[in-house]
Coordinates of N, CA and C in Angstrom, one line a residue:
X228 N 1.9 -5.2 1.5 CA 3.2 -5.2 0.7 C 4.3 -4.8 1.5
X229 N 5.3 -5.8 1.2 CA 6.6 -5.5 2.3 C 7.6 -5.0 1.5
X230 N 8.3 -3.3 1.3 CA 8.9 -2.9 0.7 C 10.4 -2.9 0.5
X231 N 10.6 -3.4 1.7 CA 12.1 -2.5 2.8 C 13.1 -3.5 3.5
X232 N 14.1 -3.6 3.5 CA 15.0 -4.7 4.0 C 16.1 -4.5 4.6
X233 N 15.6 -3.1 4.5 CA 17.1 -2.1 5.4 C 16.3 -2.4 6.9
X234 N 17.7 -1.9 7.3 CA 16.8 -2.0 9.0 C 15.0 -3.2 9.3
X235 N 15.2 -2.6 10.5 CA 13.5 -3.3 11.7 C 12.8 -4.0 10.3
X236 N 11.8 -5.2 9.9 CA 10.8 -5.4 9.0 C 9.5 -5.0 9.2
X237 N 8.7 -4.2 9.8 CA 7.3 -3.1 9.4 C 6.7 -5.2 9.6
X238 N 6.6 -4.6 11.0 CA 5.3 -6.5 10.7 C 3.6 -5.7 11.3
X239 N 3.9 -3.8 11.8 CA 2.2 -3.7 11.4 C 1.9 -5.0 10.3
X240 N 1.5 -3.9 8.2 CA 0.9 -4.7 8.0 C 1.0 -6.4 7.9
X241 N 1.5 -6.8 8.7 CA 1.7 -8.0 9.0 C 1.0 -8.8 10.2
X242 N 0.9 -7.7 10.9 CA -0.4 -7.8 11.5 C -1.6 -7.6 11.8
X243 N -2.2 -6.6 10.5 CA -3.1 -6.7 10.2 C -3.7 -7.4 9.2
X244 N -2.8 -8.1 8.0 CA -3.5 -9.4 7.5 C -4.1 -10.5 8.4
X245 N -3.1 -10.2 9.0 CA -3.7 -11.6 10.4 C -4.8 -11.2 10.7
X246 N -5.5 -9.5 11.4 CA -6.9 -9.4 11.5 C -7.5 -9.7 11.2
X247 N -7.2 -9.2 9.8 CA -8.3 -9.2 9.0 C -8.4 -10.4 8.2
X248 N -8.1 -11.5 8.6 CA -7.9 -13.1 7.8 C -9.0 -13.6 9.3
X249 N -8.9 -12.9 10.5 CA -9.4 -13.6 11.7 C -11.1 -12.5 11.6
X250 N -11.5 -11.8 9.8 CA -12.5 -10.8 10.6 C -13.0 -11.6 9.2
X251 N -12.5 -12.5 8.7 CA -12.9 -13.2 7.3 C -12.6 -12.8 6.2
X252 N -11.2 -12.6 5.7 CA -10.7 -12.2 4.4 C -9.9 -13.3 3.1
X253 N -9.1 -12.9 2.3 CA -8.5 -13.4 2.0 C -7.6 -12.3 2.3
X254 N -6.7 -12.5 2.2 CA -5.0 -12.4 2.3 C -3.5 -12.8 1.8
X255 N -3.2 -11.9 1.4 CA -2.4 -12.8 0.1 C -1.4 -11.7 1.1
X256 N 0.2 -11.9 0.7 CA 1.0 -11.0 1.2 C 2.2 -10.7 0.2
X257 N 2.7 -10.0 -0.6 CA 3.6 -9.9 -1.6 C 4.8 -9.1 -0.7
X258 N 6.0 -10.2 -0.5 CA 6.9 -9.1 0.6 C 8.1 -9.4 -0.9
X259 N 8.2 -8.5 -1.0 CA 9.2 -7.6 -1.5 C 10.9 -7.5 -1.3
X260 N 11.4 -7.8 0.2 CA 12.5 -7.4 0.6 C 13.3 -9.2 0.6
X261 N 14.4 -7.8 0.2 CA 15.3 -9.0 0.4 C 16.1 -9.5 -2.2
X262 N 15.3 -8.4 -2.5 CA 14.9 -8.9 -3.8 C 15.4 -7.4 -4.8
X263 N 16.8 -7.5 -4.9 CA 17.5 -6.9 -5.3 C 17.1 -5.8 -6.9
X264 N 17.2 -7.0 -7.1 CA 16.0 -5.8 -8.8 C 14.5 -5.6 -8.5
X265 N 13.7 -5.7 -7.4 CA 12.6 -4.7 -7.2 C 13.4 -4.2 -6.4
X266 N 14.1 -4.0 -5.5 CA 14.2 -2.6 -5.0 C 14.8 -1.4 -5.4
X267 N 15.8 -2.3 -7.3 CA 16.2 -0.9 -7.6 C 15.1 -0.6 -8.8
X268 N 14.4 -1.4 -9.0 CA 12.6 -0.8 -9.7 C 12.1 0.4 -8.5
X269 N 11.7 0.0 -7.3 CA 11.0 0.6 -7.2 C 12.2 1.8 -6.0
X270 N 12.5 1.4 -5.3 CA 13.6 2.2 -4.2 C 15.2 3.6 -4.7
X271 N 15.2 3.7 -5.8 CA 17.0 3.5 -5.8 C 16.2 5.6 -6.1
X272 N 15.7 5.8 -7.2 CA 15.2 6.9 -7.7 C 13.9 8.1 -6.6
X273 N 14.8 8.8 -6.1 CA 13.9 9.5 -5.3 C 12.6 10.0 -5.7
X274 N 12.9 10.0 -7.5 CA 11.2 10.9 -8.4 C 10.4 9.8 -8.2
X275 N 8.8 10.0 -8.4 CA 7.4 8.7 -8.8 C 8.4 8.6 -9.8
X276 N 7.6 7.2 -10.5 CA 7.8 6.8 -12.4 C 6.9 8.1 -12.9
X277 N 5.8 8.5 -12.6 CA 5.5 9.8 -13.4 C 6.0 10.0 -14.1
X278 N 7.3 10.3 -14.0 CA 8.6 11.7 -14.9 C 9.2 10.1 -15.6
X279 N 8.7 8.7 -15.3 CA 9.3 8.0 -16.1 C 8.8 6.7 -17.4
X280 N 7.8 7.6 -17.7 CA 7.5 5.9 -18.2 C 7.7 4.7 -18.6
X281 N 9.2 4.4 -18.9 CA 9.8 3.9 -18.8 C 9.8 2.2 -17.2
X282 N 10.4 3.6 -16.3 CA 10.2 3.0 -15.6 C 8.8 1.8 -14.3
X283 N 8.6 3.1 -14.2 CA 6.9 3.3 -14.4 C 6.2 1.0 -14.7
X284 N 6.4 0.9 -16.0 CA 6.2 0.2 -17.3 C 6.9 -1.2 -16.3
X285 N 8.3 -0.5 -16.8 CA 8.9 -2.3 -16.1 C 8.0 -2.2 -15.0
X286 N 8.6 -2.0 -13.3 CA 8.3 -1.7 -12.9 C 6.1 -2.7 -12.7
X287 N 5.2 -2.6 -14.0 CA 4.3 -2.9 -13.4 C 3.7 -3.9 -14.1
X288 N 5.7 -4.8 -14.3 CA 4.7 -6.2 -15.0 C 5.8 -6.9 -14.2
X289 N 7.0 -6.0 -13.3 CA 7.6 -7.1 -11.8 C 6.4 -7.1 -10.9
X290 N 4.8 -6.7 -10.6 CA 3.8 -6.6 -10.0 C 3.1 -8.1 -10.5
X291 N 3.2 -8.5 -9.1 CA 2.5 -10.5 -10.2 C 1.5 -10.8 -10.3
X292 N 1.5 -11.6 -11.7 CA 0.4 -11.7 -12.2 C -1.3 -12.7 -11.3
X293 N -0.8 -12.9 -10.5 CA -1.6 -13.1 -8.9 C -1.8 -12.4 -8.4
X294 N -1.1 -11.4 -8.4 CA -3.0 -10.5 -8.1 C -3.2 -9.7 -8.5
X295 N -3.4 -10.1 -9.9 CA -4.6 -9.6 -11.2 C -5.5 -11.0 -10.9
X296 N -6.2 -10.9 -10.3 CA -7.3 -12.2 -10.9 C -8.2 -11.6 -10.9
X297 N -8.7 -10.9 -11.6 CA -11.3 -10.4 -12.6 C -10.6 -9.5 -11.0
X298 N -10.9 -10.2 -9.5 CA -11.4 -10.4 -8.8 C -11.4 -8.8 -8.6
X299 N -12.6 -8.4 -7.1 CA -11.5 -6.9 -6.5 C -10.6 -6.9 -5.8
X300 N -9.5 -6.1 -5.9 CA -8.7 -6.4 -4.8 C -8.4 -5.2 -4.6
X301 N -7.8 -5.1 -3.1 CA -7.6 -3.5 -1.8 C -6.2 -4.1 -1.8
X302 N -5.4 -3.4 -2.1 CA -3.9 -3.5 -2.6 C -3.5 -2.2 -1.0
X303 N -2.8 -2.8 -0.4 CA -2.1 -1.6 1.5 C -0.8 -2.0 1.5
X304 N 0.1 -0.3 2.1 CA 1.4 -0.7 2.1 C 1.4 0.2 3.6
X305 N 3.1 0.2 3.8 CA 3.0 0.9 5.3 C 4.0 1.4 4.5
X306 N 4.5 3.2 5.4 CA 5.5 4.0 4.8 C 6.6 4.2 5.8
X307 N 7.4 4.9 5.5 CA 7.5 5.6 6.3 C 8.5 7.0 5.6
X308 N 8.7 7.9 6.2 CA 8.6 8.9 5.4 C 10.0 8.7 4.3
X309 N 10.5 8.1 4.5 CA 12.6 7.8 4.2 C 11.3 6.7 3.0
X310 N 10.6 6.0 3.0 CA 9.9 5.5 2.2 C 9.4 5.2 1.8
X311 N 8.1 7.0 1.6 CA 7.4 6.8 1.7 C 7.2 7.3 -0.4
X312 N 8.3 7.8 -1.2 CA 8.3 7.6 -2.6 C 8.0 6.3 -3.0
X313 N 8.5 4.8 -1.9 CA 8.8 4.2 -2.9 C 7.6 2.7 -2.8
X314 N 6.6 3.9 -2.2 CA 5.4 3.0 -1.7 C 5.2 4.3 -2.6
X315 N 4.8 5.0 -2.8 CA 4.6 6.3 -4.4 C 4.4 5.4 -5.9
X316 N 6.2 5.3 -5.9 CA 5.8 4.3 -7.3 C 5.7 2.6 -7.2
X317 N 5.1 2.0 -6.1 CA 4.6 0.6 -5.7 C 3.0 1.2 -6.0
X318 N 2.3 3.0 -6.2 CA 0.7 2.8 -6.6 C 0.5 2.7 -8.1
X319 N 1.5 4.0 -8.2 CA 1.4 4.1 -9.9 C 2.0 2.7 -10.4
X320 N 2.7 1.9 -9.8 CA 3.0 0.6 -10.7 C 1.7 0.0 -10.9
X321 N 0.5 -0.7 -9.8 CA -0.6 -1.2 -9.3 C -1.2 -0.3 -10.8
X322 N -1.4 1.2 -10.2 CA -2.7 0.9 -11.5 C -1.9 1.3 -12.6
X323 N -0.9 1.2 -12.7 CA -1.0 1.5 -14.7 C -1.4 -0.4 -15.1
X324 N -1.8 -1.1 -14.6 CA -1.2 -2.8 -14.4 C -3.7 -2.4 -14.6
X325 N -3.8 -1.8 -13.4 CA -5.1 -2.0 -13.4 C -6.0 -0.5 -12.1
X326 N -6.4 0.3 -12.8 CA -7.1 1.7 -13.6 C -8.6 2.1 -12.1
X327 N -8.9 0.8 -12.0 CA -9.7 0.9 -10.4 C -9.2 0.1 -9.2
X328 N -8.1 0.0 -9.1 CA -7.5 -0.4 -7.8 C -7.5 -0.1 -7.0
X329 N -8.1 -0.5 -5.7 CA -8.2 1.0 -5.1 C -6.5 0.2 -3.9
X330 N -5.3 1.5 -3.5 CA -4.7 1.0 -3.0 C -4.2 2.3 -1.4
X331 N -3.9 1.4 -0.4 CA -4.4 2.1 0.3 C -3.5 2.1 1.5
X332 N -2.7 3.2 2.8 CA -1.6 3.7 3.4 C -1.6 4.1 4.2
X333 N -1.3 3.3 4.8 CA -1.4 3.6 6.6 C 0.4 3.9 7.1
X334 N 0.7 3.7 8.1 CA 2.3 4.1 8.9 C 2.7 5.3 9.5
X335 N 4.2 5.8 10.2 CA 4.2 7.6 10.6 C 4.2 8.3 9.5
X336 N 4.6 8.2 7.7 CA 4.8 9.5 7.7 C 3.6 9.6 7.0
X337 N 2.8 8.5 6.6 CA 0.9 9.7 5.9 C -0.3 9.5 7.6
X338 N 0.4 8.9 9.0 CA -0.6 9.9 9.5 C 0.1 10.9 9.9
X339 N 1.0 11.7 9.5 CA 1.6 12.9 9.4 C 0.6 14.1 9.0
X340 N 1.0 13.3 8.2 CA 0.4 13.7 6.4 C -0.6 13.2 5.6
X341 N -1.9 12.7 6.2 CA -3.1 12.3 4.9 C -3.2 13.2 4.2
X342 N -3.0 13.8 4.1 CA -3.7 15.1 2.9 C -2.5 14.8 1.3
X343 N -1.3 14.8 2.4 CA -0.5 15.0 0.6 C -1.1 13.1 0.4
X344 N -1.0 11.6 0.5 CA -0.8 10.6 0.2 C -2.3 10.4 -0.7
X345 N -3.2 10.9 -0.3 CA -4.2 11.4 -0.7 C -4.3 12.2 -2.9
X346 N -3.7 13.5 -2.1 CA -3.6 13.9 -4.1 C -2.8 12.9 -4.2
X347 N -1.8 11.9 -3.4 CA -0.3 11.8 -3.8 C -1.5 10.2 -5.4
X348 N -2.7 10.0 -4.8 CA -3.4 9.0 -5.4 C -3.7 7.6 -4.8
X349 N -3.7 8.1 -3.5 CA -4.0 6.9 -2.2 C -5.2 6.4 -2.6
X350 N -6.3 5.6 -2.2 CA -7.4 6.3 -2.4 C -8.4 6.0 -0.6
X351 N -6.9 5.8 0.1 CA -8.1 5.8 1.2 C -6.3 5.5 2.5
X352 N -6.3 6.8 2.9 CA -5.1 7.0 4.3 C -5.5 6.4 5.9
X353 N -4.8 5.9 6.2 CA -5.3 5.2 7.7 C -3.3 5.8 8.2
X354 N -4.7 6.9 9.3 CA -3.7 7.4 9.6 C -4.1 6.8 11.9
X355 N -3.3 6.8 11.7 CA -2.6 6.0 13.5 C -3.1 4.6 13.5
X356 N -2.9 3.8 13.9 CA -3.9 2.3 14.5 C -5.2 2.0 13.4
X357 N -4.8 0.7 13.7 CA -5.2 0.6 11.7 C -6.1 -1.1 12.5
X358 N -5.4 -1.1 14.5 CA -6.3 -2.7 14.3 C -7.5 -3.1 13.8
X359 N -8.1 -1.5 14.2 CA -9.7 -1.9 13.9 C -10.2 -1.2 13.0
X360 N -9.6 -0.3 12.8 CA -10.6 1.1 11.7 C -10.3 0.2 10.5
X361 N -8.8 -1.1 9.7 CA -9.4 -1.4 8.3 C -11.0 -2.5 8.6
X362 N -10.9 -2.6 9.7 CA -12.2 -4.1 9.9 C -13.3 -3.0 9.4
X363 N -13.8 -1.9 10.4 CA -14.4 -0.6 10.1 C -14.3 -0.8 8.4
X364 N -13.7 -0.3 7.4 CA -13.6 0.9 7.1 C -14.4 -0.5 5.8
X365 N -13.6 -1.7 5.7 CA -13.6 -2.6 4.9 C -15.3 -2.4 4.6
X366 N -16.1 -3.2 5.7 CA -17.8 -3.2 6.5 C -17.8 -2.2 5.9
X367 N -17.6 -0.8 5.9 CA -18.4 -0.2 5.0 C -18.1 0.5 3.8
X368 N -17.6 -0.4 3.7 CA -17.5 -0.1 1.8 C -16.1 0.6 1.1
X369 N -15.5 0.4 2.6 CA -14.2 0.9 1.3 C -14.3 2.7 0.8
X370 N -15.0 3.7 2.0 CA -15.1 4.8 1.3 C -13.7 5.3 0.8
X371 N -13.3 6.5 -0.3 CA -12.3 7.4 0.0 C -11.9 7.9 1.0
X372 N -11.0 8.3 0.9 CA -10.5 9.1 1.8 C -10.0 8.8 4.1
X373 N -9.3 9.8 4.0 CA -8.5 9.9 5.4 C -9.5 9.3 6.6
X374 N -9.1 7.6 6.9 CA -9.8 7.0 7.9 C -8.1 7.3 9.5
X375 N -9.3 8.1 10.2 CA -8.5 8.3 11.4 C -9.0 6.9 12.7
X376 N -7.7 6.3 13.0 CA -8.2 5.1 14.6 C -9.2 5.5 15.3
X377 N -9.7 4.6 15.2 CA -10.9 4.2 16.6 C -10.5 4.4 17.8
X378 N -10.7 4.5 18.6 CA -11.1 4.2 20.1 C -10.2 3.8 21.0
X379 N -9.5 3.7 20.9 CA -9.0 2.5 22.4 C -10.1 1.7 23.6
X380 N -10.2 0.8 23.6 CA -11.1 -0.1 24.1 C -10.7 -0.4 25.3
X381 N -12.1 0.4 25.7 CA -11.4 0.3 28.1 C -11.6 -1.5 28.3

């Protein structure tokens, strides 16, 4: 999911989507950039939704129904430190719709503070590059925890 359209877009999550497609996974992207209503729902408040139940439910209704098709869905997002509260809000909105959903996160903020993201409720945290570790993690059955980048290839 792409959240913010201020500054340069995060191409890393799209790169990972392409890698997963190459490995045979079905991938759908929800581009939230440029949508003022979504920006208001997910990004204007610095507090996390758990403090405001009505905002949480409004945001949960904004998550497209197509992503809740009854099958197992893995949600992935990326975050810098400035965007981290938005990713947490997205996590809580998804969990409000599906308590069993697995939401994972990567990016510079959680690479530096992976324990914080686990504490906040993410199923897995990708610390460092995930282009090799994400497909391997999926093959391993999506275990809970911190996933470190695999050693670079020679």
